[in-house]
mmCIF file of C-alpha atoms in Angstrom:
data_model
loop_
_atom_site.group_PDB
_atom_site.id
_atom_site.type_symbol
_atom_site.label_atom_id
_atom_site.label_comp_id
_atom_site.label_asym_id
_atom_site.label_seq_id
_atom_site.Cartn_x
_atom_site.Cartn_y
_atom_site.Cartn_z
ATOM 1 C CA MET O 205 125.368 111.833 95.706
ATOM 2 C CA ASP O 206 123.568 113.028 98.809
ATOM 3 C CA ARG O 207 121.932 111.327 101.766
ATOM 4 C CA LEU O 208 118.265 112.351 101.993
ATOM 5 C CA SER O 209 116.455 113.686 105.040
ATOM 6 C CA ASN O 210 112.779 112.924 104.458
ATOM 7 C CA THR O 211 109.433 114.009 105.866
ATOM 8 C CA VAL O 212 106.909 111.521 107.263
ATOM 9 C CA ARG O 213 103.298 112.555 106.672
ATOM 10 C CA PRO O 214 100.930 111.786 109.606
ATOM 11 C CA TYR O 215 97.701 111.104 107.674
ATOM 12 C CA ALA O 216 94.951 109.573 109.815
ATOM 13 C CA TRP O 217 94.878 106.297 107.844
ATOM 14 C CA GLY O 218 98.566 105.611 108.455
ATOM 15 C CA SER O 219 99.948 102.732 110.471
ATOM 16 C CA THR O 220 101.417 103.665 113.848
ATOM 17 C CA THR O 221 104.042 100.907 113.694
ATOM 18 C CA ALA O 222 105.028 99.890 110.131
ATOM 19 C CA ILE O 223 107.408 102.736 109.225
ATOM 20 C CA PRO O 224 109.005 102.861 112.715
ATOM 21 C CA ALA O 225 109.566 99.076 112.514
ATOM 22 C CA LEU O 226 111.354 99.464 109.169
ATOM 23 C CA LEU O 227 113.447 102.374 110.412
ATOM 24 C CA GLY O 228 114.221 100.696 113.723
ATOM 25 C CA THR O 229 112.763 103.575 115.729
ATOM 26 C CA ALA O 230 110.231 103.656 118.548
ATOM 27 C CA PRO O 231 106.590 104.315 117.565
ATOM 28 C CA THR O 232 105.238 107.646 118.731
ATOM 29 C CA GLY O 233 101.638 106.488 118.949
ATOM 30 C CA GLU O 234 100.732 108.797 116.073
ATOM 31 C CA PRO O 235 99.995 107.524 112.532
ATOM 32 C CA GLN O 236 102.977 107.551 110.179
ATOM 33 C CA ALA O 237 101.415 107.164 106.741
ATOM 34 C CA GLU O 238 103.953 108.169 104.092
ATOM 35 C CA MET O 239 107.627 109.024 103.948
ATOM 36 C CA TRP O 240 108.285 111.235 100.904
ATOM 37 C CA MET O 241 111.534 111.046 98.937
ATOM 38 C CA GLY O 242 111.971 113.558 96.158
ATOM 39 C CA ALA O 243 111.317 117.160 95.215
ATOM 40 C CA HIS O 244 107.588 117.609 95.754
ATOM 41 C CA PRO O 245 107.046 121.237 96.819
ATOM 42 C CA GLY O 246 104.745 120.130 99.640
ATOM 43 C CA ALA O 247 107.474 118.219 101.496
ATOM 44 C CA PRO O 248 110.770 118.139 99.590
ATOM 45 C CA SER O 249 113.602 115.962 100.803
ATOM 46 C CA ARG O 250 116.606 117.835 102.175
ATOM 47 C CA ILE O 251 120.265 117.249 101.409
ATOM 48 C CA ALA O 252 123.512 118.479 102.937
ATOM 49 C CA ARG O 253 125.661 120.106 100.251
ATOM 50 C CA PRO O 254 128.803 122.137 100.945
ATOM 51 C CA LYS O 255 127.853 125.799 100.831
ATOM 52 C CA SER O 256 130.394 128.478 100.202
ATOM 53 C CA THR O 257 130.442 131.107 102.969
ATOM 54 C CA THR O 258 132.611 134.140 103.645
ATOM 55 C CA ASP O 259 133.966 134.840 107.070
ATOM 56 C CA THR O 260 133.310 138.571 107.648
ATOM 57 C CA THR O 261 136.348 138.766 109.909
ATOM 58 C CA ALA O 262 138.764 137.266 107.404
ATOM 59 C CA THR O 263 139.375 137.014 103.695
ATOM 60 C CA ALA O 264 139.506 133.218 103.550
ATOM 61 C CA HIS O 265 136.552 131.259 102.176
ATOM 62 C CA THR O 266 135.398 128.169 103.999
ATOM 63 C CA THR O 267 132.873 125.469 103.211
ATOM 64 C CA ALA O 268 130.240 124.267 105.615
ATOM 65 C CA PRO O 269 127.517 121.694 104.973
ATOM 66 C CA THR O 270 124.020 123.038 105.172
ATOM 67 C CA GLU O 271 120.708 121.251 104.663
ATOM 68 C CA ARG O 272 118.744 122.548 101.721
ATOM 69 C CA PRO O 273 115.492 121.411 100.073
ATOM 70 C CA LEU O 274 116.102 119.257 97.021
ATOM 71 C CA THR O 275 113.724 121.561 95.126
ATOM 72 C CA ASP O 276 116.161 124.466 95.612
ATOM 73 C CA VAL O 277 119.174 122.401 94.602
ATOM 74 C CA ILE O 278 117.488 121.308 91.361
ATOM 75 C CA ALA O 279 116.210 124.810 90.605
ATOM 76 C CA ALA O 280 119.773 126.172 90.872
ATOM 77 C CA ASP O 281 121.102 123.787 88.170
ATOM 78 C CA PRO O 282 118.331 121.756 86.477
ATOM 79 C CA GLU O 283 120.440 120.248 83.696
ATOM 80 C CA GLY O 284 123.338 119.455 86.012
ATOM 81 C CA GLU O 285 121.046 117.646 88.455
ATOM 82 C CA LEU O 286 118.493 116.057 86.117
ATOM 83 C CA GLY O 287 120.320 115.775 82.800
ATOM 84 C CA ALA O 288 119.477 117.645 79.602
ATOM 85 C CA ALA O 289 117.134 114.938 78.276
ATOM 86 C CA THR O 290 115.015 114.873 81.453
ATOM 87 C CA VAL O 291 114.719 118.683 81.463
ATOM 88 C CA ALA O 292 113.799 118.706 77.759
ATOM 89 C CA ARG O 293 111.059 116.117 78.364
ATOM 90 C CA PHE O 294 109.618 117.235 81.716
ATOM 91 C CA GLY O 295 110.951 120.694 82.435
ATOM 92 C CA PRO O 296 113.265 121.744 85.288
ATOM 93 C CA ARG O 297 111.757 119.454 87.928
ATOM 94 C CA LEU O 298 112.143 115.914 89.202
ATOM 95 C CA PRO O 299 109.217 114.169 87.454
ATOM 96 C CA PHE O 300 108.623 111.458 90.058
ATOM 97 C CA LEU O 301 108.010 111.099 93.792
ATOM 98 C CA LEU O 302 109.070 108.019 95.773
ATOM 99 C CA LYS O 303 107.341 107.045 99.012
ATOM 100 C CA LEU O 304 107.193 104.515 101.779
ATOM 101 C CA LEU O 305 103.439 104.025 102.253
ATOM 102 C CA ALA O 306 102.079 102.403 105.408
ATOM 103 C CA ALA O 307 98.309 101.884 105.452
ATOM 104 C CA GLY O 308 96.807 101.001 108.822
ATOM 105 C CA SER O 309 93.252 101.597 107.604
ATOM 106 C CA PRO O 310 91.700 102.116 104.153
ATOM 107 C CA LEU O 311 92.628 105.154 102.068
ATOM 108 C CA SER O 312 90.025 107.016 100.055
ATOM 109 C CA LEU O 313 88.551 105.372 96.964
ATOM 110 C CA GLN O 314 89.989 107.400 94.097
ATOM 111 C CA VAL O 315 91.007 107.762 90.450
ATOM 112 C CA HIS O 316 93.557 109.905 88.626
ATOM 113 C CA PRO O 317 93.083 111.801 85.347
ATOM 114 C CA ASP O 318 95.097 111.269 82.185
ATOM 115 C CA LEU O 319 97.430 114.025 80.996
ATOM 116 C CA ASP O 320 94.935 115.663 78.641
ATOM 117 C CA GLN O 321 92.186 115.682 81.303
ATOM 118 C CA ALA O 322 94.592 117.163 83.850
ATOM 119 C CA ARG O 323 95.704 119.949 81.541
ATOM 120 C CA LYS O 324 92.153 120.893 80.542
ATOM 121 C CA GLY O 325 90.786 120.600 84.079
ATOM 122 C CA TYR O 326 93.589 122.695 85.552
ATOM 123 C CA ALA O 327 93.218 125.388 82.879
ATOM 124 C CA ASP O 328 89.454 125.511 83.424
ATOM 125 C CA GLU O 329 89.698 125.928 87.203
ATOM 126 C CA GLU O 330 92.447 128.524 86.817
ATOM 127 C CA ALA O 331 90.261 130.478 84.369
ATOM 128 C CA ARG O 332 87.368 130.352 86.843
ATOM 129 C CA GLY O 333 89.599 131.719 89.580
ATOM 130 C CA ILE O 334 89.246 128.792 91.993
ATOM 131 C CA PRO O 335 92.102 129.006 94.533
ATOM 132 C CA VAL O 336 94.445 126.047 94.200
ATOM 133 C CA ASP O 337 94.080 125.319 97.915
ATOM 134 C CA ALA O 338 90.244 125.524 97.917
ATOM 135 C CA SER O 339 88.579 122.441 99.386
ATOM 136 C CA HIS O 340 86.386 122.082 96.282
ATOM 137 C CA ARG O 341 89.268 122.414 93.836
ATOM 138 C CA THR O 342 89.699 119.228 91.753
ATOM 139 C CA TYR O 343 92.866 119.860 89.714
ATOM 140 C CA LYS O 344 95.859 121.050 91.739
ATOM 141 C CA ASP O 345 98.245 120.982 88.772
ATOM 142 C CA ALA O 346 98.357 120.186 85.053
ATOM 143 C CA ASN O 347 99.948 116.741 85.312
ATOM 144 C CA HIS O 348 98.683 113.181 85.394
ATOM 145 C CA LYS O 349 99.423 110.842 88.300
ATOM 146 C CA PRO O 350 100.088 107.235 87.274
ATOM 147 C CA GLU O 351 101.487 105.265 90.198
ATOM 148 C CA LEU O 352 102.988 101.921 91.174
ATOM 149 C CA ILE O 353 102.835 100.273 94.601
ATOM 150 C CA CYS O 354 105.247 97.450 95.446
ATOM 151 C CA ALA O 355 104.525 95.424 98.591
ATOM 152 C CA LEU O 356 107.135 95.088 101.325
ATOM 153 C CA THR O 357 104.680 93.176 103.534
ATOM 154 C CA PRO O 358 101.400 91.433 102.651
ATOM 155 C CA PHE O 359 99.391 94.300 101.182
ATOM 156 C CA ASP O 360 95.619 94.524 100.592
ATOM 157 C CA GLY O 361 93.928 96.828 98.127
ATOM 158 C CA LEU O 362 91.140 97.421 95.633
ATOM 159 C CA CYS O 363 91.991 97.874 91.965
ATOM 160 C CA GLY O 364 89.765 98.269 88.903
ATOM 161 C CA PHE O 365 86.169 97.196 88.327
ATOM 162 C CA ARG O 366 85.248 93.549 88.657
ATOM 163 C CA ARG O 367 82.656 92.090 86.287
ATOM 164 C CA PRO O 368 79.199 93.512 87.070
ATOM 165 C CA THR O 369 77.734 90.041 87.608
ATOM 166 C CA GLU O 370 80.412 89.337 90.258
ATOM 167 C CA ALA O 371 79.618 92.622 91.998
ATOM 168 C CA ALA O 372 75.920 91.696 91.850
ATOM 169 C CA ASP O 373 76.697 88.387 93.567
ATOM 170 C CA VAL O 374 78.582 90.175 96.356
ATOM 171 C CA MET O 375 75.705 92.592 96.988
ATOM 172 C CA GLU O 376 72.933 90.026 96.620
ATOM 173 C CA ALA O 377 74.513 87.730 99.217
ATOM 174 C CA LEU O 378 74.062 90.472 101.839
ATOM 175 C CA GLY O 379 70.278 90.125 101.750
ATOM 176 C CA VAL O 380 69.732 93.895 102.045
ATOM 177 C CA ASP O 381 66.491 94.915 100.314
ATOM 178 C CA SER O 382 67.657 98.433 99.451
ATOM 179 C CA LEU O 383 70.538 96.958 97.430
ATOM 180 C CA LYS O 384 68.227 95.047 95.088
ATOM 181 C CA PRO O 385 67.929 97.919 92.557
ATOM 182 C CA TYR O 386 71.728 97.953 92.232
ATOM 183 C CA VAL O 387 71.813 94.175 91.844
ATOM 184 C CA ASP O 388 69.194 94.373 89.094
ATOM 185 C CA LEU O 389 71.116 97.118 87.263
ATOM 186 C CA LEU O 390 74.328 95.116 87.412
ATOM 187 C CA ARG O 391 72.620 92.079 85.889
ATOM 188 C CA ALA O 392 70.451 93.854 83.305
ATOM 189 C CA HIS O 393 72.840 96.099 81.347
ATOM 190 C CA PRO O 394 76.017 95.796 79.275
ATOM 191 C CA GLU O 395 79.092 96.017 81.485
ATOM 192 C CA GLU O 396 80.101 99.655 80.980
ATOM 193 C CA ALA O 397 76.541 100.953 81.293
ATOM 194 C CA ALA O 398 75.918 98.805 84.367
ATOM 195 C CA LEU O 399 78.995 100.042 86.202
ATOM 196 C CA ARG O 400 78.324 103.671 85.293
ATOM 197 C CA GLU O 401 74.663 103.549 86.357
ATOM 198 C CA VAL O 402 75.357 101.857 89.675
ATOM 199 C CA LEU O 403 78.254 104.134 90.669
ATOM 200 C CA THR O 404 76.203 107.178 89.659
ATOM 201 C CA ALA O 405 73.246 105.928 91.703
ATOM 202 C CA ILE O 406 75.404 105.216 94.766
ATOM 203 C CA LEU O 407 77.036 108.648 94.745
ATOM 204 C CA GLY O 408 73.789 110.452 93.980
ATOM 205 C CA ALA O 409 71.565 108.752 96.571
ATOM 206 C CA ASP O 410 70.034 110.547 99.558
ATOM 207 C CA PRO O 411 72.770 110.612 102.256
ATOM 208 C CA ALA O 412 70.455 109.592 105.119
ATOM 209 C CA GLU O 413 68.985 106.671 103.204
ATOM 210 C CA MET O 414 72.418 105.629 102.009
ATOM 211 C CA ALA O 415 73.775 105.669 105.584
ATOM 212 C CA ASP O 416 71.048 103.202 106.610
ATOM 213 C CA THR O 417 71.796 100.964 103.631
ATOM 214 C CA VAL O 418 75.526 101.001 104.351
ATOM 215 C CA ALA O 419 74.873 100.143 108.008
ATOM 216 C CA GLU O 420 72.750 97.140 107.008
ATOM 217 C CA ALA O 421 75.324 96.046 104.448
ATOM 218 C CA ALA O 422 78.152 96.378 106.974
ATOM 219 C CA ALA O 423 76.321 94.248 109.517
ATOM 220 C CA ALA O 424 75.729 91.577 106.870
ATOM 221 C CA CYS O 425 79.416 91.651 105.845
ATOM 222 C CA GLU O 426 80.419 91.219 109.486
ATOM 223 C CA ARG O 427 78.057 88.270 109.810
ATOM 224 C CA LEU O 428 79.101 86.553 106.588
ATOM 225 C CA GLY O 429 82.872 87.068 106.907
ATOM 226 C CA GLY O 430 85.051 85.375 104.289
ATOM 227 C CA ALA O 431 85.072 87.325 101.023
ATOM 228 C CA HIS O 432 82.877 89.983 102.657
ATOM 229 C CA ALA O 433 85.281 90.623 105.556
ATOM 230 C CA PRO O 434 87.234 93.438 103.791
ATOM 231 C CA TYR O 435 84.038 95.448 103.349
ATOM 232 C CA ALA O 436 83.191 95.048 107.025
ATOM 233 C CA ARG O 437 86.619 96.458 107.849
ATOM 234 C CA ILE O 438 86.124 99.349 105.430
ATOM 235 C CA ALA O 439 82.700 100.129 106.907
ATOM 236 C CA HIS O 440 84.161 100.102 110.413
ATOM 237 C CA ASN O 441 86.488 102.933 109.398
ATOM 238 C CA TYR O 442 83.926 104.805 107.275
ATOM 239 C CA PRO O 443 80.480 104.212 108.827
ATOM 240 C CA GLY O 444 77.644 105.275 106.552
ATOM 241 C CA ASP O 445 79.985 106.220 103.681
ATOM 242 C CA PRO O 446 78.584 105.268 100.231
ATOM 243 C CA GLY O 447 82.130 104.374 99.244
ATOM 244 C CA VAL O 448 81.634 101.114 101.161
ATOM 245 C CA LEU O 449 79.172 100.034 98.448
ATOM 246 C CA ALA O 450 81.310 101.481 95.649
ATOM 247 C CA ALA O 451 84.178 99.323 96.954
ATOM 248 C CA MET O 452 82.110 96.219 96.230
ATOM 249 C CA LEU O 453 82.290 97.059 92.533
ATOM 250 C CA LEU O 454 86.092 96.667 92.565
ATOM 251 C CA ASN O 455 88.539 93.775 92.500
ATOM 252 C CA TYR O 456 89.967 92.862 95.899
ATOM 253 C CA VAL O 457 93.718 92.227 95.627
ATOM 254 C CA GLN O 458 96.213 90.736 98.076
ATOM 255 C CA LEU O 459 99.868 91.354 97.176
ATOM 256 C CA GLN O 460 102.736 89.339 98.573
ATOM 257 C CA PRO O 461 106.118 90.998 99.243
ATOM 258 C CA GLY O 462 107.784 91.859 95.953
ATOM 259 C CA GLU O 463 104.524 91.972 93.981
ATOM 260 C CA ALA O 464 103.218 95.276 92.652
ATOM 261 C CA LEU O 465 100.198 97.014 91.151
ATOM 262 C CA PHE O 466 100.274 99.682 88.462
ATOM 263 C CA LEU O 467 97.439 102.236 88.597
ATOM 264 C CA GLY O 468 96.878 104.043 85.321
ATOM 265 C CA ALA O 469 94.500 106.884 84.512
ATOM 266 C CA GLY O 470 90.817 106.328 85.238
ATOM 267 C CA VAL O 471 91.323 103.138 87.274
ATOM 268 C CA PRO O 472 89.439 103.297 90.605
ATOM 269 C CA HIS O 473 91.495 102.008 93.514
ATOM 270 C CA ALA O 474 92.113 102.153 97.241
ATOM 271 C CA TYR O 475 94.850 100.787 99.478
ATOM 272 C CA LEU O 476 93.559 98.990 102.569
ATOM 273 C CA ASP O 477 96.424 97.650 104.657
ATOM 274 C CA GLY O 478 100.162 97.036 104.464
ATOM 275 C CA LEU O 479 103.583 98.575 103.857
ATOM 276 C CA GLY O 480 104.928 99.260 100.381
ATOM 277 C CA VAL O 481 107.227 101.311 98.192
ATOM 278 C CA GLU O 482 105.194 103.656 95.998
ATOM 279 C CA ILE O 483 106.362 105.697 93.029
ATOM 280 C CA MET O 484 104.249 108.155 91.037
ATOM 281 C CA ALA O 485 104.378 111.038 88.634
ATOM 282 C CA ASN O 486 104.879 114.234 90.611
ATOM 283 C CA SER O 487 101.262 115.431 90.841
ATOM 284 C CA ASP O 488 98.502 116.045 93.402
ATOM 285 C CA ASN O 489 95.545 115.331 91.107
ATOM 286 C CA VAL O 490 93.094 112.994 92.847
ATOM 287 C CA LEU O 491 89.374 112.569 92.182
ATOM 288 C CA ARG O 492 87.724 110.852 95.122
ATOM 289 C CA CYS O 493 84.661 108.621 94.933
ATOM 290 C CA GLY O 494 84.178 107.535 98.525
ATOM 291 C CA LEU O 495 85.729 106.630 101.891
ATOM 292 C CA THR O 496 86.512 110.253 102.620
ATOM 293 C CA PRO O 497 85.009 113.392 104.163
ATOM 294 C CA LYS O 498 86.653 115.422 101.381
ATOM 295 C CA HIS O 499 84.956 116.954 98.347
ATOM 296 C CA ILE O 500 83.674 114.549 95.667
ATOM 297 C CA ASP O 501 83.229 116.155 92.249
ATOM 298 C CA VAL O 502 80.737 113.632 90.859
ATOM 299 C CA PRO O 503 80.323 115.067 87.320
ATOM 300 C CA GLU O 504 84.084 115.289 86.758
ATOM 301 C CA LEU O 505 84.641 111.910 88.376
ATOM 302 C CA LEU O 506 82.214 110.278 85.961
ATOM 303 C CA ARG O 507 84.139 111.823 83.056
ATOM 304 C CA VAL O 508 87.466 110.506 84.308
ATOM 305 C CA VAL O 509 86.574 106.981 85.462
ATOM 306 C CA ARG O 510 87.066 104.209 82.922
ATOM 307 C CA PHE O 511 84.003 102.028 83.224
ATOM 308 C CA GLU O 512 85.418 98.707 82.118
ATOM 309 C CA ALA O 513 85.828 95.431 83.967
ATOM 310 C CA THR O 514 89.480 94.402 84.205
ATOM 311 C CA GLU O 515 91.567 91.798 85.932
ATOM 312 C CA PRO O 516 93.975 93.427 88.399
ATOM 313 C CA GLY O 517 97.361 93.122 86.746
ATOM 314 C CA VAL O 518 99.749 92.011 89.488
ATOM 315 C CA LEU O 519 103.329 92.801 88.448
ATOM 316 C CA ARG O 520 106.377 90.770 89.357
ATOM 317 C CA PRO O 521 109.873 92.077 88.711
ATOM 318 C CA GLU O 522 111.618 91.060 85.502
ATOM 319 C CA ALA O 523 115.237 90.048 86.089
ATOM 320 C CA SER O 524 118.115 91.271 83.906
ATOM 321 C CA PRO O 525 121.704 89.989 83.550
ATOM 322 C CA SER O 526 122.920 92.921 85.661
ATOM 323 C CA GLY O 527 120.892 91.744 88.638
ATOM 324 C CA GLU O 528 118.407 94.587 88.316
ATOM 325 C CA GLU O 529 114.781 93.458 88.716
ATOM 326 C CA ARG O 530 112.496 95.864 86.860
ATOM 327 C CA TYR O 531 108.808 96.614 87.314
ATOM 328 C CA GLU O 532 107.716 97.393 83.771
ATOM 329 C CA THR O 533 105.128 100.163 83.303
ATOM 330 C CA PRO O 534 103.970 102.198 80.279
ATOM 331 C CA VAL O 535 104.799 105.633 81.716
ATOM 332 C CA ASP O 536 107.735 107.968 81.055
ATOM 333 C CA GLU O 537 108.026 109.877 84.342
ATOM 334 C CA PHE O 538 109.351 106.996 86.418
ATOM 335 C CA ALA O 539 110.889 103.550 86.505
ATOM 336 C CA LEU O 540 111.180 101.354 89.601
ATOM 337 C CA SER O 541 113.497 98.405 90.082
ATOM 338 C CA ARG O 542 115.210 96.579 92.915
ATOM 339 C CA TYR O 543 118.509 94.863 93.634
ATOM 340 C CA THR O 544 119.004 91.993 96.054
ATOM 341 C CA LEU O 545 122.646 92.310 97.046
ATOM 342 C CA ALA O 546 124.784 89.587 98.574
ATOM 343 C CA SER O 547 127.910 90.071 100.665
ATOM 344 C CA GLY O 548 131.059 89.467 98.600
ATOM 345 C CA ALA O 549 129.273 89.707 95.241
ATOM 346 C CA ALA O 550 130.444 92.044 92.500
ATOM 347 C CA PRO O 551 129.219 95.644 92.904
ATOM 348 C CA ALA O 552 125.948 96.596 91.224
ATOM 349 C CA GLU O 553 126.655 99.292 88.649
ATOM 350 C CA LEU O 554 123.963 101.987 88.924
ATOM 351 C CA THR O 555 125.340 104.901 86.897
ATOM 352 C CA ALA O 556 122.579 106.388 84.714
ATOM 353 C CA PRO O 557 121.988 109.484 82.540
ATOM 354 C CA THR O 558 118.919 110.255 84.663
ATOM 355 C CA PRO O 559 118.479 111.382 88.308
ATOM 356 C CA GLN O 560 117.995 108.572 90.817
ATOM 357 C CA ILE O 561 116.757 107.960 94.332
ATOM 358 C CA LEU O 562 118.068 104.780 95.952
ATOM 359 C CA LEU O 563 116.208 103.355 98.974
ATOM 360 C CA CYS O 564 117.354 100.546 101.244
ATOM 361 C CA THR O 565 114.535 98.355 102.595
ATOM 362 C CA ALA O 566 116.485 95.447 104.138
ATOM 363 C CA GLY O 567 119.991 94.692 105.389
ATOM 364 C CA THR O 568 122.874 97.128 105.006
ATOM 365 C CA VAL O 569 123.833 98.507 101.609
ATOM 366 C CA ARG O 570 126.825 100.664 100.748
ATOM 367 C CA VAL O 571 126.176 103.184 97.967
ATOM 368 C CA GLY O 572 129.342 104.993 97.016
ATOM 369 C CA GLU O 573 130.778 106.098 100.354
ATOM 370 C CA LEU O 574 127.438 106.014 102.194
ATOM 371 C CA ASP O 575 126.056 103.129 104.255
ATOM 372 C CA LEU O 576 122.278 102.722 104.138
ATOM 373 C CA THR O 577 120.082 100.799 106.562
ATOM 374 C CA PRO O 578 116.335 100.140 106.098
ATOM 375 C CA GLY O 579 114.405 103.314 105.332
ATOM 376 C CA GLN O 580 117.485 105.356 104.433
ATOM 377 C CA SER O 581 117.899 106.803 100.948
ATOM 378 C CA VAL O 582 120.202 108.826 98.709
ATOM 379 C CA TYR O 583 119.751 111.153 95.755
ATOM 380 C CA VAL O 584 122.097 110.673 92.784
ATOM 381 C CA PRO O 585 122.297 113.431 90.134
ATOM 382 C CA ALA O 586 122.203 112.441 86.467
ATOM 383 C CA ALA O 587 125.355 110.780 85.101
ATOM 384 C CA GLU O 588 127.095 110.611 88.491
ATOM 385 C CA ALA O 589 129.055 107.363 88.822
ATOM 386 C CA VAL O 590 127.590 105.109 91.503
ATOM 387 C CA GLU O 591 127.698 101.453 92.500
ATOM 388 C CA ALA O 592 126.255 99.458 95.378
ATOM 389 C CA THR O 593 127.580 96.621 97.533
ATOM 390 C CA GLY O 594 126.586 94.926 100.765
ATOM 391 C CA SER O 595 123.900 92.504 101.853
ATOM 392 C CA GLY O 596 120.347 93.726 101.529
ATOM 393 C CA THR O 597 117.625 95.084 99.268
ATOM 394 C CA LEU O 598 117.906 98.340 97.356
ATOM 395 C CA PHE O 599 115.087 99.979 95.377
ATOM 396 C CA ARG O 600 116.041 102.231 92.490
ATOM 397 C CA ALA O 601 113.725 105.044 91.352
ATOM 398 C CA THR O 602 114.579 106.964 88.213
ATOM 399 C CA VAL O 603 113.171 108.303 84.934
ATOM 400 C CA ALA O 604 112.156 105.736 82.307
ATOM 401 C CA ALA O 605 115.104 104.987 80.007
ATOM 402 C CA ARG O 606 113.003 105.473 76.869
ATOM 403 C CA THR O 607 112.723 109.193 77.616
ATOM 404 C CA VAL O 608 116.463 109.843 77.375
#
């Protein structure tokens, strides 16, 4: 196994204090939004593996540790690192990405495509010659991006459409005349048609008129407080953005530590505030629908969004006799679980036929010969024997067992 050196991404919405507090380091004053653990080409973790070198002045071979990107290590021996079953199912790449995510202000309102949509969308944009790094490019790769966020602190977010009549009540209470057409649409149509028409109208409205409407709505939210307070906070960070109104169509969710949300294809969502452990399929495909200055591909967005009212399914871990607490999801690329270890207890047996990333979030945990403190992590190749002891919390990220 290998200790990971990880990159922290300084996105503007990131908290300046949450990740440093977990790591026990001093804040820099700059946002620290996400710490990436895995083999994403944009910011792969690095590991120190002995590297054979030849001394040019002698015939003896020596070994010296050198830090290398995990992407390179996997590419050199995919089956040895990932296991034959993982390579057969997903190709010669780690199919998941693990993160610490620290939101200090709201992220963009967004959805992710399903696998078929991603493959077709990527092929279409490739055929049209749109550069993969173009600002108006929608599909960066041919993979879907289901994800799971597990709260380490109280964590606020938006997830899935609420019932149209509930959204109508939220908007109507603001007393903003220019919102009345949306209120009427939400009350007059079947649910799917109502949600589609209102989101389409919000995203297609005249920007100047919409900015005035959002400003009036934000002032009303500030005045009313209570259930409207989250939208006032969103508007403060994104003044005039139509996504403020789109957010009112969604369920507002407050997670307590240990609770999680699973975000499947087509489910609109946004994270607002808090620190969590996030795991996702290794993809960059995001379709935005507000709270961002970035490109919004409205026609494609409307094809991808699932216009159905749903209750936000808050997940709680399911305990097993081994002490592993699993967060059950319907995807193959990843599985997330946690262990709460107690000093003097029997070791937790973690050996698996799949690659793993193990992350400590509390206390001190010993994994093999390595001691981990909060925010530290290790990579374990497939089938390598590993067990954990100590007193603390350890998250385990791996490939879903049903794929092997």
